[in-house]
Amino acid sequence: MITSRISPVRRLVLTVAAVLALATGAAAADDVFEFAQALAKRGYTDLAERTYRGLLQDPKAPAARKAEGQLGLALLKYTEAGLAAAEERERRRKPFSEVLGLFDGAESEIASFIKSNAGHIRVLDAKLERARLLQDKAKYIKKAMEKGWVPSDVSRNLKEEMAKGFDVAIEMLEAVEKKARDDYAAAKGDEARADAEYELGRVWLLRLYAMY
């Protein structure tokens, strides 16, 4: 059968693309990560998770591709934490400690990806997402304290943790900005300069986000 020659990951991507009528170049094997990201942004998190796990479980996938599966799953956990932090309805709101646990788990996995894949093409994205996560976590702690969601038995120094989260995020963004500036200065050709300029813009947006 022809389908037996197609890797499990690509078969899944092609199948989902047909079902969702997303027949674009994102379904190609080289763009599996971007395609899964697009699925997640459209709310198809279950399908995105299957795609990321497919990357991890594909015996023919190189290490860099498997690492993308790891990062993708971590970003899905971050999304889950963000949704939980945004929920304010009493009946649907998760306990404070559970939401912090979601943030902590996602941050730990993103940090693990960064540490193990320093030269990976996605490492800049991972650093930016980690900085944004730390900001979101700090903002959630602030909101929870203001709304009285923090139980009396919480032993963590939340004010210190909140301040540290903002500080570490800014330090990370400053380091990424310096790298992007260096890349821009060293860029040869319009395309390379445009890529570096784009990354600088992303950093500036996140730094503005941290101010509000």
mmCIF file of C-alpha atoms in Angstrom:
data_model
loop_
_atom_site.group_PDB
_atom_site.id
_atom_site.type_symbol
_atom_site.label_atom_id
_atom_site.label_comp_id
_atom_site.label_asym_id
_atom_site.label_seq_id
_atom_site.Cartn_x
_atom_site.Cartn_y
_atom_site.Cartn_z
ATOM 1 C CA MET A 1 0.000 0.000 0.000
ATOM 2 C CA ILE A 2 1.194 3.516 -0.742
ATOM 3 C CA THR A 3 0.280 4.773 2.711
ATOM 4 C CA SER A 4 2.747 2.354 4.290
ATOM 5 C CA ARG A 5 5.569 4.423 2.807
ATOM 6 C CA ILE A 6 4.431 7.587 4.588
ATOM 7 C CA SER A 7 5.738 8.266 8.084
ATOM 8 C CA PRO A 8 3.134 8.240 10.876
ATOM 9 C CA VAL A 9 3.706 11.926 11.552
ATOM 10 C CA ARG A 10 3.222 13.015 7.976
ATOM 11 C CA ARG A 11 0.195 10.751 7.544
ATOM 12 C CA LEU A 12 -1.405 12.370 10.588
ATOM 13 C CA VAL A 13 -0.657 15.849 9.299
ATOM 14 C CA LEU A 14 -2.051 15.105 5.853
ATOM 15 C CA THR A 15 -5.167 13.520 7.307
ATOM 16 C CA VAL A 16 -5.862 16.425 9.637
ATOM 17 C CA ALA A 17 -5.193 18.899 6.845
ATOM 18 C CA ALA A 18 -7.819 17.247 4.695
ATOM 19 C CA VAL A 19 -10.360 17.156 7.488
ATOM 20 C CA LEU A 20 -9.850 20.796 8.420
ATOM 21 C CA ALA A 21 -9.444 21.983 4.836
ATOM 22 C CA LEU A 22 -6.094 23.496 5.687
ATOM 23 C CA ALA A 23 -4.503 22.321 2.482
ATOM 24 C CA THR A 24 -1.420 24.519 2.476
ATOM 25 C CA GLY A 25 2.301 24.015 2.462
ATOM 26 C CA ALA A 26 2.156 23.672 6.254
ATOM 27 C CA ALA A 27 1.253 20.027 5.770
ATOM 28 C CA ALA A 28 4.651 19.213 4.333
ATOM 29 C CA ALA A 29 6.971 17.123 6.465
ATOM 30 C CA ASP A 30 9.427 19.976 6.941
ATOM 31 C CA ASP A 31 6.684 22.122 8.493
ATOM 32 C CA VAL A 32 5.102 19.666 10.915
ATOM 33 C CA PHE A 33 5.893 21.873 13.920
ATOM 34 C CA GLU A 34 4.391 24.988 12.326
ATOM 35 C CA PHE A 35 1.344 23.010 11.268
ATOM 36 C CA ALA A 36 0.824 21.734 14.823
ATOM 37 C CA GLN A 37 1.199 25.297 16.090
ATOM 38 C CA ALA A 38 -1.481 26.409 13.645
ATOM 39 C CA LEU A 39 -3.775 23.648 14.892
ATOM 40 C CA ALA A 40 -3.233 24.715 18.507
ATOM 41 C CA LYS A 41 -3.967 28.368 17.697
ATOM 42 C CA ARG A 42 -7.245 27.300 16.071
ATOM 43 C CA GLY A 43 -8.204 25.425 19.223
ATOM 44 C CA TYR A 44 -7.450 21.909 17.938
ATOM 45 C CA THR A 45 -5.170 21.161 20.869
ATOM 46 C CA ASP A 46 -5.866 17.414 20.862
ATOM 47 C CA LEU A 47 -4.759 17.161 17.245
ATOM 48 C CA ALA A 48 -1.749 19.363 17.918
ATOM 49 C CA GLU A 49 -0.771 17.107 20.820
ATOM 50 C CA ARG A 50 -1.065 14.004 18.629
ATOM 51 C CA THR A 51 1.201 15.650 16.063
ATOM 52 C CA TYR A 52 3.836 16.599 18.639
ATOM 53 C CA ARG A 53 3.765 13.117 20.149
ATOM 54 C CA GLY A 54 4.110 11.726 16.653
ATOM 55 C CA LEU A 55 7.351 13.661 16.276
ATOM 56 C CA LEU A 56 8.664 12.193 19.507
ATOM 57 C CA GLN A 57 7.640 8.651 18.625
ATOM 58 C CA ASP A 58 8.725 8.611 14.984
ATOM 59 C CA PRO A 59 11.709 6.204 14.890
ATOM 60 C CA LYS A 60 13.006 7.833 11.705
ATOM 61 C CA ALA A 61 12.895 11.398 13.023
ATOM 62 C CA PRO A 62 16.274 13.053 13.726
ATOM 63 C CA ALA A 63 17.030 14.342 17.215
ATOM 64 C CA ALA A 64 16.259 17.945 16.253
ATOM 65 C CA ARG A 65 12.805 16.941 15.035
ATOM 66 C CA LYS A 66 12.091 14.967 18.191
ATOM 67 C CA ALA A 67 13.125 18.024 20.203
ATOM 68 C CA GLU A 68 10.439 20.009 18.394
ATOM 69 C CA GLY A 69 7.913 17.495 19.670
ATOM 70 C CA GLN A 70 9.189 18.083 23.193
ATOM 71 C CA LEU A 71 8.925 21.855 22.802
ATOM 72 C CA GLY A 72 5.480 21.629 21.267
ATOM 73 C CA LEU A 73 4.108 19.617 24.188
ATOM 74 C CA ALA A 74 5.630 22.108 26.637
ATOM 75 C CA LEU A 75 3.955 24.991 24.803
ATOM 76 C CA LEU A 76 0.611 23.201 24.986
ATOM 77 C CA LYS A 77 1.053 22.964 28.752
ATOM 78 C CA TYR A 78 1.773 26.677 28.814
ATOM 79 C CA THR A 79 -1.449 27.275 26.895
ATOM 80 C CA GLU A 80 -3.331 25.189 29.450
ATOM 81 C CA ALA A 81 -1.810 27.222 32.284
ATOM 82 C CA GLY A 82 -2.745 30.483 30.582
ATOM 83 C CA LEU A 83 -6.354 29.410 30.118
ATOM 84 C CA ALA A 84 -6.578 28.297 33.733
ATOM 85 C CA ALA A 85 -5.106 31.607 34.924
ATOM 86 C CA ALA A 86 -7.609 33.599 32.869
ATOM 87 C CA GLU A 87 -10.657 31.815 34.300
ATOM 88 C CA GLU A 88 -12.374 33.885 36.999
ATOM 89 C CA ARG A 89 -15.744 32.147 37.338
ATOM 90 C CA GLU A 90 -15.920 30.532 40.759
ATOM 91 C CA ARG A 91 -17.339 27.224 39.592
ATOM 92 C CA ARG A 92 -14.784 26.766 36.844
ATOM 93 C CA ARG A 93 -11.710 28.349 38.382
ATOM 94 C CA LYS A 94 -8.931 25.892 39.278
ATOM 95 C CA PRO A 95 -7.309 26.073 42.731
ATOM 96 C CA PHE A 96 -4.468 28.561 42.988
ATOM 97 C CA SER A 97 -1.794 25.937 43.694
ATOM 98 C CA GLU A 98 -2.936 23.844 40.734
ATOM 99 C CA VAL A 99 -2.610 26.768 38.341
ATOM 100 C CA LEU A 100 0.859 27.557 39.671
ATOM 101 C CA GLY A 101 1.744 23.903 39.159
ATOM 102 C CA LEU A 102 0.704 24.156 35.512
ATOM 103 C CA PHE A 103 2.928 27.194 35.012
ATOM 104 C CA ASP A 104 5.824 25.551 36.864
ATOM 105 C CA GLY A 105 5.558 22.347 34.838
ATOM 106 C CA ALA A 106 5.442 24.136 31.497
ATOM 107 C CA GLU A 107 8.312 26.455 32.436
ATOM 108 C CA SER A 108 10.448 23.527 33.542
ATOM 109 C CA GLU A 109 9.940 21.702 30.242
ATOM 110 C CA ILE A 110 10.663 24.780 28.128
ATOM 111 C CA ALA A 111 13.810 25.415 30.180
ATOM 112 C CA SER A 112 14.848 21.792 29.627
ATOM 113 C CA PHE A 113 14.463 22.206 25.866
ATOM 114 C CA ILE A 114 16.605 25.364 25.915
ATOM 115 C CA LYS A 115 19.332 23.717 27.978
ATOM 116 C CA SER A 116 19.491 20.579 25.833
ATOM 117 C CA ASN A 117 19.149 22.270 22.426
ATOM 118 C CA ALA A 118 21.277 25.413 22.507
ATOM 119 C CA GLY A 119 21.847 25.379 18.759
ATOM 120 C CA HIS A 120 18.326 24.392 17.715
ATOM 121 C CA ILE A 121 16.443 26.569 15.239
ATOM 122 C CA ARG A 122 13.567 26.864 17.736
ATOM 123 C CA VAL A 123 15.638 27.932 20.732
ATOM 124 C CA LEU A 124 14.896 31.636 20.241
ATOM 125 C CA ASP A 125 11.173 30.901 20.147
ATOM 126 C CA ALA A 126 11.559 28.838 23.309
ATOM 127 C CA LYS A 127 13.372 31.655 25.126
ATOM 128 C CA LEU A 128 10.717 34.175 24.153
ATOM 129 C CA GLU A 129 7.926 31.838 25.227
ATOM 130 C CA ARG A 130 9.648 31.153 28.541
ATOM 131 C CA ALA A 131 9.978 34.875 29.218
ATOM 132 C CA ARG A 132 6.311 35.413 28.344
ATOM 133 C CA LEU A 133 5.334 32.505 30.607
ATOM 134 C CA LEU A 134 7.219 33.998 33.552
ATOM 135 C CA GLN A 135 5.445 37.298 32.985
ATOM 136 C CA ASP A 136 2.045 35.604 32.793
ATOM 137 C CA LYS A 137 2.731 33.607 35.936
ATOM 138 C CA ALA A 138 3.749 36.750 37.837
ATOM 139 C CA LYS A 139 0.620 38.550 36.644
ATOM 140 C CA TYR A 140 -1.516 35.605 37.748
ATOM 141 C CA ILE A 141 0.042 35.646 41.223
ATOM 142 C CA LYS A 142 -0.673 39.377 41.485
ATOM 143 C CA LYS A 143 -4.288 38.890 40.405
ATOM 144 C CA ALA A 144 -4.793 35.944 42.749
ATOM 145 C CA MET A 145 -3.466 37.932 45.699
ATOM 146 C CA GLU A 146 -5.725 40.885 44.884
ATOM 147 C CA LYS A 147 -8.826 38.698 44.491
ATOM 148 C CA GLY A 148 -8.196 36.607 47.584
ATOM 149 C CA TRP A 149 -7.691 33.319 45.751
ATOM 150 C CA VAL A 150 -4.543 32.394 47.676
ATOM 151 C CA PRO A 151 -5.281 29.829 50.420
ATOM 152 C CA SER A 152 -3.888 30.468 53.881
ATOM 153 C CA ASP A 153 -1.695 27.353 53.860
ATOM 154 C CA VAL A 154 0.459 28.475 50.900
ATOM 155 C CA SER A 155 4.032 28.632 52.160
ATOM 156 C CA ARG A 156 5.655 30.169 49.070
ATOM 157 C CA ASN A 157 6.859 33.766 49.270
ATOM 158 C CA LEU A 158 4.544 34.950 46.518
ATOM 159 C CA LYS A 159 5.567 38.615 46.475
ATOM 160 C CA GLU A 160 9.193 37.626 46.051
ATOM 161 C CA GLU A 161 8.296 35.023 43.439
ATOM 162 C CA MET A 162 6.217 37.543 41.503
ATOM 163 C CA ALA A 163 9.001 40.148 41.497
ATOM 164 C CA LYS A 164 11.605 37.558 40.530
ATOM 165 C CA GLY A 165 9.425 36.336 37.666
ATOM 166 C CA PHE A 166 9.268 39.811 36.152
ATOM 167 C CA ASP A 167 12.994 40.396 36.720
ATOM 168 C CA VAL A 168 14.090 37.080 35.171
ATOM 169 C CA ALA A 169 11.791 37.610 32.187
ATOM 170 C CA ILE A 170 13.312 41.044 31.531
ATOM 171 C CA GLU A 171 16.845 39.639 31.850
ATOM 172 C CA MET A 172 15.998 36.906 29.343
ATOM 173 C CA LEU A 173 14.486 39.389 26.910
ATOM 174 C CA GLU A 174 17.533 41.656 27.198
ATOM 175 C CA ALA A 175 19.820 38.723 26.369
ATOM 176 C CA VAL A 176 17.660 37.718 23.400
ATOM 177 C CA GLU A 177 17.539 41.328 22.205
ATOM 178 C CA LYS A 178 21.329 41.577 22.311
ATOM 179 C CA LYS A 179 21.612 38.365 20.278
ATOM 180 C CA ALA A 180 19.085 39.680 17.740
ATOM 181 C CA ARG A 181 20.971 42.977 17.462
ATOM 182 C CA ASP A 182 24.239 41.121 16.915
ATOM 183 C CA ASP A 183 22.568 38.947 14.281
ATOM 184 C CA TYR A 184 21.231 42.047 12.556
ATOM 185 C CA ALA A 185 24.656 43.689 12.528
ATOM 186 C CA ALA A 186 26.230 40.558 11.089
ATOM 187 C CA ALA A 187 23.428 39.815 8.615
ATOM 188 C CA LYS A 188 24.315 39.685 4.949
ATOM 189 C CA GLY A 189 21.519 40.238 2.508
ATOM 190 C CA ASP A 190 18.020 41.663 2.782
ATOM 191 C CA GLU A 191 16.397 38.402 3.861
ATOM 192 C CA ALA A 192 18.801 37.829 6.750
ATOM 193 C CA ARG A 193 18.403 41.420 7.935
ATOM 194 C CA ALA A 194 14.628 41.155 7.689
ATOM 195 C CA ASP A 195 14.673 37.987 9.813
ATOM 196 C CA ALA A 196 16.827 39.646 12.471
ATOM 197 C CA GLU A 197 14.639 42.743 12.442
ATOM 198 C CA TYR A 198 11.554 40.578 12.881
ATOM 199 C CA GLU A 199 13.056 38.894 15.939
ATOM 200 C CA LEU A 200 13.935 42.288 17.414
ATOM 201 C CA GLY A 201 10.344 43.360 16.962
ATOM 202 C CA ARG A 202 9.098 40.293 18.820
ATOM 203 C CA VAL A 203 11.386 41.070 21.748
ATOM 204 C CA TRP A 204 10.241 44.691 21.903
ATOM 205 C CA LEU A 205 6.599 43.639 21.911
ATOM 206 C CA LEU A 206 7.199 41.286 24.827
ATOM 207 C CA ARG A 207 9.061 43.984 26.735
ATOM 208 C CA LEU A 208 6.098 46.319 26.238
ATOM 209 C CA TYR A 209 3.798 43.509 27.378
ATOM 210 C CA ALA A 210 5.791 43.237 30.608
ATOM 211 C CA MET A 211 5.029 46.875 31.410
ATOM 212 C CA TYR A 212 1.248 46.397 31.565
#
